[in-house]
Short mmCIF file of C-alpha atoms in Angstrom, two decimals:
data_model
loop_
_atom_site.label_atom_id
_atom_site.label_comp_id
_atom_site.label_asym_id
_atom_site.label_seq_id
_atom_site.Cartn_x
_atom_site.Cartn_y
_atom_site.Cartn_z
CA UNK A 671 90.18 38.96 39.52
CA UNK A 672 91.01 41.90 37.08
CA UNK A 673 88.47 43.71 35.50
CA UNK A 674 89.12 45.19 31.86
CA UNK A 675 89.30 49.10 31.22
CA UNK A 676 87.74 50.61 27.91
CA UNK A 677 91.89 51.10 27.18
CA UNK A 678 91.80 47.10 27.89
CA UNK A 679 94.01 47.37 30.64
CA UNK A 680 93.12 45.07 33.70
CA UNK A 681 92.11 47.21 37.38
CA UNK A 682 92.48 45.73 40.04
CA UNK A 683 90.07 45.41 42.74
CA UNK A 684 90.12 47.21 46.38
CA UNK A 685 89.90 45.32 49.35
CA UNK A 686 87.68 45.36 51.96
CA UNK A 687 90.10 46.70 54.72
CA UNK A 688 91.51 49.80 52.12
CA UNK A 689 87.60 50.26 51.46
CA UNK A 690 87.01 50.48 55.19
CA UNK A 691 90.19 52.77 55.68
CA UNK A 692 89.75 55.24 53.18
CA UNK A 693 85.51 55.59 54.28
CA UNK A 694 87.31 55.98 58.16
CA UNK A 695 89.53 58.73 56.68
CA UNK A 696 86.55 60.75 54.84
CA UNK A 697 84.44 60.87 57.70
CA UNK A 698 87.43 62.02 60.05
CA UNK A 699 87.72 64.76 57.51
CA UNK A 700 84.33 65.61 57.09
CA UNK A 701 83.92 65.55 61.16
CA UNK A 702 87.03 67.99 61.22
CA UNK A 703 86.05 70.22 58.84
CA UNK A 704 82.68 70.33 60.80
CA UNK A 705 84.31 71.22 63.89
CA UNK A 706 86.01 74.26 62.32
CA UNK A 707 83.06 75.62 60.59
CA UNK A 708 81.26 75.63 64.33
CA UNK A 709 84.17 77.24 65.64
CA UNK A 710 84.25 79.71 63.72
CA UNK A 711 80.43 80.39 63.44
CA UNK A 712 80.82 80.66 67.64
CA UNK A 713 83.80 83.13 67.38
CA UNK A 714 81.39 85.56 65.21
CA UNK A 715 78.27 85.03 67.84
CA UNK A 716 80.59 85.74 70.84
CA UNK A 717 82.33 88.72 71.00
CA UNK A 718 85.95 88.72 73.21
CA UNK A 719 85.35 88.77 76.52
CA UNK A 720 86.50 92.43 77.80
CA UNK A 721 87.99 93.02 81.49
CA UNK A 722 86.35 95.38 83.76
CA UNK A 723 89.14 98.02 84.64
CA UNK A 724 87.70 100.43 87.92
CA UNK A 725 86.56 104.10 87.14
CA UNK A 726 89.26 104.82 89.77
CA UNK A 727 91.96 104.04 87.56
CA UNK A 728 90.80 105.32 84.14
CA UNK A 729 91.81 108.74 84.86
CA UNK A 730 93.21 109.27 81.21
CA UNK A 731 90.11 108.10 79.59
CA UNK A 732 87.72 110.57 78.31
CA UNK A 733 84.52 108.60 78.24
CA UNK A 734 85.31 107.68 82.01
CA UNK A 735 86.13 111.15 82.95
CA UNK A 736 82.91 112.47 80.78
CA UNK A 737 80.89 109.87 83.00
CA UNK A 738 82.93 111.03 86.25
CA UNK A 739 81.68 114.59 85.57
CA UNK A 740 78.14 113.73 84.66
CA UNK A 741 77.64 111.86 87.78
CA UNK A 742 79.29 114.70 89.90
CA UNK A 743 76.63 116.84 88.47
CA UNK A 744 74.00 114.63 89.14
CA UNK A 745 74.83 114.57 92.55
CA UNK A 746 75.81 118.37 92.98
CA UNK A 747 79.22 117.40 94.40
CA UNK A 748 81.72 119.82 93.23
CA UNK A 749 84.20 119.39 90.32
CA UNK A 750 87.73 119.38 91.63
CA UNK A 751 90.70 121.04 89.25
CA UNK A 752 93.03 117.87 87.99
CA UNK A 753 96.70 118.25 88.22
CA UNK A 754 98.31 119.96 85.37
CA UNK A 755 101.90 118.39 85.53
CA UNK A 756 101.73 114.68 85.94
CA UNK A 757 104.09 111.96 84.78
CA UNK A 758 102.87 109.97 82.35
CA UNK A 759 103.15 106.58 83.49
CA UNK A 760 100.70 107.35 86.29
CA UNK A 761 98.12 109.55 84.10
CA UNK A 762 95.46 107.02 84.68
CA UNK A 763 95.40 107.73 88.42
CA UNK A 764 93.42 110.79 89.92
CA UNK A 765 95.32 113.81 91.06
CA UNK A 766 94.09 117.33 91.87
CA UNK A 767 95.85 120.72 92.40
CA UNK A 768 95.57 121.25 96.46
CA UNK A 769 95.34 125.11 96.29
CA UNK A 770 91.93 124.75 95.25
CA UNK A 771 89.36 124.58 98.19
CA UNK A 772 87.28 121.43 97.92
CA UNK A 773 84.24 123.31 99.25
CA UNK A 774 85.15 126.22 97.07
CA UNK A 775 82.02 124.98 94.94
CA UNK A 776 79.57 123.55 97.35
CA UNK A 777 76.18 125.36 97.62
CA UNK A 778 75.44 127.64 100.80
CA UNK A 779 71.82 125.67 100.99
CA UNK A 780 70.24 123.32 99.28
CA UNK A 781 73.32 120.54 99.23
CA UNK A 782 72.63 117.08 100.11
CA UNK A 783 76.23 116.56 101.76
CA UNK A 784 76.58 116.66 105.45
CA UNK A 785 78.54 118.85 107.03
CA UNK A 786 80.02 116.27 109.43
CA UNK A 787 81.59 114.34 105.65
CA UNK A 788 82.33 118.14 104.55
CA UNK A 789 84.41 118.37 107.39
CA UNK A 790 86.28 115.12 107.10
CA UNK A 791 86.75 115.45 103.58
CA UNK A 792 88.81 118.82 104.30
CA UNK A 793 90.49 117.10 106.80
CA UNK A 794 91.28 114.01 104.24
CA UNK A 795 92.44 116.73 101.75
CA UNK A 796 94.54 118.49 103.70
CA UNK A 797 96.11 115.63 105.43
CA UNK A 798 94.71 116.14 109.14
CA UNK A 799 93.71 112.56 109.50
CA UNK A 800 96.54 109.16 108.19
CA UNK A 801 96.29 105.63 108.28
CA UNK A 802 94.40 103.30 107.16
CA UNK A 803 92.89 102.73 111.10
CA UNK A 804 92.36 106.53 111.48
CA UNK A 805 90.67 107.11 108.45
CA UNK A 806 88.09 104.06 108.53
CA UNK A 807 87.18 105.04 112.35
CA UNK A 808 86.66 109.06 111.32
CA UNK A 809 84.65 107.47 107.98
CA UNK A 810 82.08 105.24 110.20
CA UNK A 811 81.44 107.62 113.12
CA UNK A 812 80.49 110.91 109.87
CA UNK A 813 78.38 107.88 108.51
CA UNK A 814 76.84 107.62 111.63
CA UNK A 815 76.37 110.74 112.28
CA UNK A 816 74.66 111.20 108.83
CA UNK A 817 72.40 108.40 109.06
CA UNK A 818 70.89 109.31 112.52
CA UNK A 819 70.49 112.94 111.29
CA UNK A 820 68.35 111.59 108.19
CA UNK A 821 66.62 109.48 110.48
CA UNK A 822 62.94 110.64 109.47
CA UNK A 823 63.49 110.37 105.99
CA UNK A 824 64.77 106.16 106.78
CA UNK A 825 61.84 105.84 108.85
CA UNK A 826 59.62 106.87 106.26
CA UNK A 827 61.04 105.16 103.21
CA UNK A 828 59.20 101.61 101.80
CA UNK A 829 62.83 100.31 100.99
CA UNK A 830 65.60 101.36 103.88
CA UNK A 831 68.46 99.54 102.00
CA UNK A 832 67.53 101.57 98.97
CA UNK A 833 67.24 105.02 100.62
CA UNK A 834 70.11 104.34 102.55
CA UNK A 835 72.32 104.03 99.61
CA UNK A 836 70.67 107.15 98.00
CA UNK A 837 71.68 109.03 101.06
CA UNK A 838 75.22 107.91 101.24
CA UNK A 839 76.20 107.82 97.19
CA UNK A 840 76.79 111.77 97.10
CA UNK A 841 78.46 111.98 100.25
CA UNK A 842 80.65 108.48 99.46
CA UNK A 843 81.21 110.15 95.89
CA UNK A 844 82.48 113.85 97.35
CA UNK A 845 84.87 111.94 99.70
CA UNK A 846 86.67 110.41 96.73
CA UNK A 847 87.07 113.74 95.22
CA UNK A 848 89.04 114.73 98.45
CA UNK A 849 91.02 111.64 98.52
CA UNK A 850 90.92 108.04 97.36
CA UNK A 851 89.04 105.19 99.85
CA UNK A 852 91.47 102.90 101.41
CA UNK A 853 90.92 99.18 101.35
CA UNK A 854 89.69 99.10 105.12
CA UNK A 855 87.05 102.56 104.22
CA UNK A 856 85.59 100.21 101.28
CA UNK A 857 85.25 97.46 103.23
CA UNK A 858 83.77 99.18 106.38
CA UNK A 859 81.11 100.67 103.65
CA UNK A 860 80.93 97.26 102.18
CA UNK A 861 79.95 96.22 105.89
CA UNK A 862 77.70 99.13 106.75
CA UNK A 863 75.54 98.22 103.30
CA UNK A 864 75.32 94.63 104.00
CA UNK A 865 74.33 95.60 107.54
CA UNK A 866 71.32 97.76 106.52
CA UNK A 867 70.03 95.07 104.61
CA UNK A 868 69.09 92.82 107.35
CA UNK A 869 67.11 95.07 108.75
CA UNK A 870 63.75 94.56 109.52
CA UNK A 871 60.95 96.55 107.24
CA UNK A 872 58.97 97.80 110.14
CA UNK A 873 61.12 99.12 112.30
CA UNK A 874 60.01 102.20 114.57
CA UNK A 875 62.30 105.12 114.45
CA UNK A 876 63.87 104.51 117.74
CA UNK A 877 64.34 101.26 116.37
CA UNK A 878 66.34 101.93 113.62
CA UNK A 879 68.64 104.23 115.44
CA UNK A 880 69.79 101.83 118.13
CA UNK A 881 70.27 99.12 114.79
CA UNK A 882 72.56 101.95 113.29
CA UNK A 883 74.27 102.78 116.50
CA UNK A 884 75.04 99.09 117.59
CA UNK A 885 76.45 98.43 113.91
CA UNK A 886 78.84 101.12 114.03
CA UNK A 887 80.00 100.55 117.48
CA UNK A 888 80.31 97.16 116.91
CA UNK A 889 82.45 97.27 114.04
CA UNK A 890 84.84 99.34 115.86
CA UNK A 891 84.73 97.80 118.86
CA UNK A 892 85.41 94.50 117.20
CA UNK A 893 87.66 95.56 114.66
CA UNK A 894 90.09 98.15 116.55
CA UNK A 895 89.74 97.06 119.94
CA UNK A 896 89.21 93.21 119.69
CA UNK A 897 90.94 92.14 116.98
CA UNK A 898 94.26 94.46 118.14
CA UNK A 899 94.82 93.09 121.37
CA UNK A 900 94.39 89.42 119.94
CA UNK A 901 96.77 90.34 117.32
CA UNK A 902 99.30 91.74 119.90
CA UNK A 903 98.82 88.68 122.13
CA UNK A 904 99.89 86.27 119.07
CA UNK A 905 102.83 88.90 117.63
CA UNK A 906 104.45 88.71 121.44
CA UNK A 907 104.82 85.03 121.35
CA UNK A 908 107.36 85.57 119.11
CA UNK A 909 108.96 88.38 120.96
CA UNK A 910 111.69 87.26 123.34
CA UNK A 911 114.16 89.51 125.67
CA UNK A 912 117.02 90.83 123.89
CA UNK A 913 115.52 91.25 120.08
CA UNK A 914 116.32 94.21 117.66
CA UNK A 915 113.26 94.58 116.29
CA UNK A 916 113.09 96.92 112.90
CA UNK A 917 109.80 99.32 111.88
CA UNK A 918 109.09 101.14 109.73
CA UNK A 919 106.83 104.40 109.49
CA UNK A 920 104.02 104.50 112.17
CA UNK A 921 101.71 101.92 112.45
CA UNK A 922 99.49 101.71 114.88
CA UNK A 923 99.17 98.18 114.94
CA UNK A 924 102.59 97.63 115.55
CA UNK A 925 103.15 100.24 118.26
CA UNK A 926 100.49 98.28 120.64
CA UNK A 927 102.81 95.16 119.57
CA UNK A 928 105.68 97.07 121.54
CA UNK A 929 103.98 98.37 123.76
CA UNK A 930 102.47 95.32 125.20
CA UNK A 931 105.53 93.79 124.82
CA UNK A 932 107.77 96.80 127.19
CA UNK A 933 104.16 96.15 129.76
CA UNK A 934 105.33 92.13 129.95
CA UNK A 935 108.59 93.18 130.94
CA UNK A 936 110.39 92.17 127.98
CA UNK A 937 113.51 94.23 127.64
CA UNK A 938 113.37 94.52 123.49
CA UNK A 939 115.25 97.54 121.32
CA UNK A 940 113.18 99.31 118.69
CA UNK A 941 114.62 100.72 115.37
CA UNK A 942 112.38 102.87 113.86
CA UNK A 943 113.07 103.69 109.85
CA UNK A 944 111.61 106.65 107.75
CA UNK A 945 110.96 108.57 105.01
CA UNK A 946 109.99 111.64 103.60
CA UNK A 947 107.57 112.91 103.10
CA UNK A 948 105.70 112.54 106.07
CA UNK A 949 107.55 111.12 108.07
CA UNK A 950 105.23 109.83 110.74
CA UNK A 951 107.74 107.20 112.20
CA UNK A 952 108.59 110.76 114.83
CA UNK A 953 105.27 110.25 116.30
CA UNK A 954 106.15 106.60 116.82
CA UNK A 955 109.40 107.17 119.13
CA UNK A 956 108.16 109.31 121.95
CA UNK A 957 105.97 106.67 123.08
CA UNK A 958 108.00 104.05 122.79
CA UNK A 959 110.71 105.92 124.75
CA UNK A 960 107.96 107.36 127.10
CA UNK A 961 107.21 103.38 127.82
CA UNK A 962 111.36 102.85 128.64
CA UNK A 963 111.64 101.16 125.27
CA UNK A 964 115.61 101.63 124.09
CA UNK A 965 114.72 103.21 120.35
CA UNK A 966 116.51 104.77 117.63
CA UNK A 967 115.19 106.82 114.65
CA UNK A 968 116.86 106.49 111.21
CA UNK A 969 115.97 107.21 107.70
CA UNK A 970 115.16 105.17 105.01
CA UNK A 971 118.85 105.21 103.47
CA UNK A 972 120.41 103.77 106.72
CA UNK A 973 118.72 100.70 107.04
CA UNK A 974 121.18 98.39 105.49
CA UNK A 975 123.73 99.62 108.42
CA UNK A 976 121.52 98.57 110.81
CA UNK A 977 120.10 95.02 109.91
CA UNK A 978 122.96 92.74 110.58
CA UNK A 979 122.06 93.66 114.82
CA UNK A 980 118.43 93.03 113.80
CA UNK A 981 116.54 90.29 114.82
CA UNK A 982 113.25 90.47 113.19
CA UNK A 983 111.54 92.76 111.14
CA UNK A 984 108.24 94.19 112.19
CA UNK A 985 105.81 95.96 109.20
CA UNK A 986 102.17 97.66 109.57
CA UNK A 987 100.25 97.50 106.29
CA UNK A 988 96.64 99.35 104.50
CA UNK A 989 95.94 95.97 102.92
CA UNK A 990 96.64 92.70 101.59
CA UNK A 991 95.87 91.51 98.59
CA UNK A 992 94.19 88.31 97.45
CA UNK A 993 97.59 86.70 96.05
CA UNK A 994 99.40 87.58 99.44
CA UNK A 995 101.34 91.28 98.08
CA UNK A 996 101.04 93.64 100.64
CA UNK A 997 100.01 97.31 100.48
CA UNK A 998 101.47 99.72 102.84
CA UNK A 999 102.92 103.35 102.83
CA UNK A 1000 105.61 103.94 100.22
CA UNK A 1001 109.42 102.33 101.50
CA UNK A 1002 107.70 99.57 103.04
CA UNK A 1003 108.89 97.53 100.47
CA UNK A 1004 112.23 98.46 100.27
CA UNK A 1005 112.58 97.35 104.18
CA UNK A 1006 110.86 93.89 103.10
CA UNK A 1007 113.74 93.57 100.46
CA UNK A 1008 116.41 94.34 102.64
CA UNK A 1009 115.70 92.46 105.30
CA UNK A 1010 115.14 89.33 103.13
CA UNK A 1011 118.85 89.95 101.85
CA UNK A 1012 119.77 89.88 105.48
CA UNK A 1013 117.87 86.73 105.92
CA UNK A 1014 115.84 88.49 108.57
CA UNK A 1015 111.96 87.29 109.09
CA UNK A 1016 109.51 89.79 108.04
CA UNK A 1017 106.29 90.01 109.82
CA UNK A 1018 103.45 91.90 108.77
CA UNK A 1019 100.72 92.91 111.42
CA UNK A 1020 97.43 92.96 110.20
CA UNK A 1021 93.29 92.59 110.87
CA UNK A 1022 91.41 90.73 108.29
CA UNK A 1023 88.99 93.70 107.83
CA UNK A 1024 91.89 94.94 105.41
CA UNK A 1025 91.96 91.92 103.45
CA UNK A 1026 90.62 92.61 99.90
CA UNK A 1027 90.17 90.42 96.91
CA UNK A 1028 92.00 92.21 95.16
CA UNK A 1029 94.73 90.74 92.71
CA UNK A 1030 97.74 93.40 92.59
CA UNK A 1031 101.70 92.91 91.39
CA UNK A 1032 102.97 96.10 91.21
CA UNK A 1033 102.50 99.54 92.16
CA UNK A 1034 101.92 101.25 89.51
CA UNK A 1035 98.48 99.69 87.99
CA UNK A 1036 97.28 101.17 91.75
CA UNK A 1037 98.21 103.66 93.75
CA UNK A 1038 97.63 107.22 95.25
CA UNK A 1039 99.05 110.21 93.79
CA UNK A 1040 99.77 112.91 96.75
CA UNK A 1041 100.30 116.62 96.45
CA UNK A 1042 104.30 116.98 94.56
CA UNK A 1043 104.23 120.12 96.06
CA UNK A 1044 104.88 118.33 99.32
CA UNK A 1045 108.42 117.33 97.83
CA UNK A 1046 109.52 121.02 97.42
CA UNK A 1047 109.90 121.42 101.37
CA UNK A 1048 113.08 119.76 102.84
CA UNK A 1049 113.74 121.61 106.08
CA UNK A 1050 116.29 124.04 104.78
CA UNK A 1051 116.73 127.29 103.74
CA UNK A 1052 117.63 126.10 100.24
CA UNK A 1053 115.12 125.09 97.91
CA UNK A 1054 116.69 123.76 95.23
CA UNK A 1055 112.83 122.81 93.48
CA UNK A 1056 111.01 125.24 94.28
CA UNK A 1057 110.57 126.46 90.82
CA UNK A 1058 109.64 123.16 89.76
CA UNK A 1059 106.74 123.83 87.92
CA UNK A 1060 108.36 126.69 85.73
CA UNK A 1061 110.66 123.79 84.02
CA UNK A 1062 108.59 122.29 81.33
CA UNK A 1063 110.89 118.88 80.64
CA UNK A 1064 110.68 118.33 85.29
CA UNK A 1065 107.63 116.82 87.18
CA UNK A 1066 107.55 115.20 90.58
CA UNK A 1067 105.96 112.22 91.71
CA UNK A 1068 105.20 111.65 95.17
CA UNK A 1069 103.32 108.12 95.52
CA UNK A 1070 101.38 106.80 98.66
CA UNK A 1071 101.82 103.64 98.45
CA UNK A 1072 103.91 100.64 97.12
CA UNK A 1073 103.02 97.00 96.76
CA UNK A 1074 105.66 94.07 98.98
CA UNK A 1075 105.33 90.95 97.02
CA UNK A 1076 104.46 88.10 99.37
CA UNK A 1077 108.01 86.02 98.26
CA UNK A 1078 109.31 88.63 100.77
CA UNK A 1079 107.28 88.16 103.50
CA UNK A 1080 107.58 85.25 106.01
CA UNK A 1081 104.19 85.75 108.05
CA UNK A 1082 100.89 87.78 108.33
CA UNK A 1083 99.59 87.86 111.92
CA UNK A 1084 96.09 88.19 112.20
CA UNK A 1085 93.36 88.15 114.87
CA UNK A 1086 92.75 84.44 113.29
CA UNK A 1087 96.47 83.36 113.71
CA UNK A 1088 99.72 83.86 112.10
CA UNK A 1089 99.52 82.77 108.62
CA UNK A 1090 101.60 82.67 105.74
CA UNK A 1091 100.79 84.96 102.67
CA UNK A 1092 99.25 82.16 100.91
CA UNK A 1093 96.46 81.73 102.71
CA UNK A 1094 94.77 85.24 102.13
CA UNK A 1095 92.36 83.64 99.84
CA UNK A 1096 91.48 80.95 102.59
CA UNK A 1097 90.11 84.05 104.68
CA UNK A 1098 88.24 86.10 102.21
CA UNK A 1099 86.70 82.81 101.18
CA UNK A 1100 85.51 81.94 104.84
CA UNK A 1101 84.72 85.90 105.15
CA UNK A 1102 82.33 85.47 101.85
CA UNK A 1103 80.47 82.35 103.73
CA UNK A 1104 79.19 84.77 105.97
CA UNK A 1105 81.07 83.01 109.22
CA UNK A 1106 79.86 84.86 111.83
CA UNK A 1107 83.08 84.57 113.79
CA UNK A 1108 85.13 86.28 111.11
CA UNK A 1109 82.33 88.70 109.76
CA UNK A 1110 84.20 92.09 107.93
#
């Protein structure tokens, strides 16, 4: 039925489903607009979520660099002179003018450094001790030596975790000033602090030296003696009479690879690649030869003349990365390219203790800066940049390291097993369970 309007025209009536519909559609918007509202509200609580970006690599921000020098101060390690002609894309990286003395600053008495980390941090400085192996060992045996000389301090303290990290944190800290930590020296001091920890509260002085003593020599023990020779047992499985195999720089790793390899009787050639600046593949060869390995020694720019009588391709590395990219010395990387445009397998030789979980896709977010300086010197008479630093629109950039992305390697053999890049994050994850069998 039609009711009648006050105009007298007849309205008709709703029905029960429209009725039902349009309450269905109110609520739907009320509910929506709800929704929003809370939104909204949480937005305002919640500020965004910022990412933590390392100290390390803030070198071009001056609230990092204020708290840089405030903790150097605090710690009476001294101030190091920055570079004064960097390039610009690689500001926020550390780099300091080498013909300052390190120690130049340091107190005559009264320091809390050692002398034995004094020593090795000249030594980092001036480039006396490379690689990633070298370095760790020389960083755990000045530890040692540190901790056992501050030995009645530890046995008095009520917390030995606590004054063990007081002890180390200036030390630690004037070592970075000399030169960046590699992955394997953070780890190692990773291990050494996790170590202390599980140490028993009253322990007797004589105890807590032979604890310190037994973790050092354990870790290297286990992690350059062990681990190497299982490495080198897997690697050689692979390695058959008659290969080419290609290197590149020095690794340690790989040279007891070839060397084991020439002691089985395999007859193998060795092609070892290079580059400037430091060229520490020469070191490499006169063993090899010495062991009546056939080798040759080429540079960087000849490698592409030399892969199509290659085999396989064998790389060292300073660390591996938790989404498989490998870091090793700068050119490593260009070899890893190559090769995979040759269709040649890539295998990278590495112990877990260099595994980091670390997420890296280029080089430039993180790397090392080294002295440009080192770029003047080219063997010849003629320097052609030698005045470098007098031409203002001119600066040189001489990186460490570069970063192979793990689409261009085929394997990483490990003291586990050979692996593919893919399963990094399957070892750091058993490594964080505390597995005693693959403990850092």
């Amino acid at each position: 039925k039609a009711k009648l309007e006050d105009g007298g025209e007849p309205k008709a009536e709703k029905s029960k489903a429209e009725l039902k519909a349009e309450r269905r559609a109110k609520q739907e918007a009320q509910r929506l607009a709800k929704s929003q509202a809370q939104q909204s509200q949480d937005q305002k609580q919640k500020p965004e979520s910022k990412i933590r970006v390392p100290d390390e690599i803030k070198a071009d921000d001056k609230k990092t660099e204020k708290k840089l020098l405030k903790k150097l101060t605090s710690q009476n390690v001294p101030v190091r002179t920055k570079a004064q002609r960097q390039v610009g894309l690689f500001s926020h990286l550390h780099q300091y003018e080498r013909e300052v003395s390190v120690t130049r600053n340091l107190p005559v008495v009264g320091g809390n450094l050692h002398p034995a980390i004094i020593q090795l941090g000249i030594q980092f400085a001036e480039g006396k001790i490379v690689g990633s192996s070298g370095r760790c060992i020389s960083l755990l045996l000045a530890l040692r030596t540190l901790l056992l000389d501050m030995l009645p301090q530890l046995s008095t303290a009520t917390e030995l975790y606590k004054e063990v990290d007081n002890i180390m944190k200036p030390n630690i800290t004037f070592l970075k000033q000399c030169r960046p930590l590699s992955i394997s020296m953070s780890n190692a001091i990773r291990y050494l602090k996790r170590e202390v920890i599980s140490f028993g509260r009253s322990l007797s002085l004589e105890e807590i030296r032979t604890s310190i003593e037994e973790m050092v020599d354990d870790f290297i023990n286990i992690n350059f003696t062990l681990h190497p020779k299982a490495i080198s047992e897997t690697a050689n499985k692979k390695i058959r009479d008659g290969d080419v195999i290609l290197t590149y720089s020095h690794s340690k790793l790989v040279e007891k690879v070839l060397l084991d390899a020439a002691a089985q009787g395999k007859k193998i050639k060795v092609i070892v690649a290079d580059g400037r600046v430091q060229n520490l593949g020469r070191s490499l060869c006169p063993g090899l030869v010495a062991a009546g390995i056939h080798s040759t020694y080429i540079l960087l720019s000849a490698v592409s003349q030399v892969l199509p009588s290659v085999t396989k391709v064998l790389l060292g590395c300073d660390g591996v990365m938790a989404n498989g990219c490998v870091l090793a010395n700068v050119g490593t990387s260009q070899v890893a390219l190559l090769a995979k445009s040759y269709n040649k397998p890539v295998v990278v030789c590495c112990e877990t203790y260099k595994f980091t979980e670390r997420v890296q896709t280029d080089s430039f977010v993180y790397n090392e800066l080294s002295d440009p300086d080192d770029l003047v010197t080219t063997g010849r008479q003629a320097q052609p940049l030698a005045d470098w630093r007098d031409l203002s629109s001119l600066c040189l950039l001489n990186l460490v390291y570069d970063l192979t992305p793990a689409s261009l390697v085929d394997s990483i053999i490990t003291e586990i097993s050979e692996i593919p890049p893919t399963s990094v994050p399957v070892v750091l994850r058993l490594h964080n369970m505390g597995d005693p069998s693959l403990a850092l």
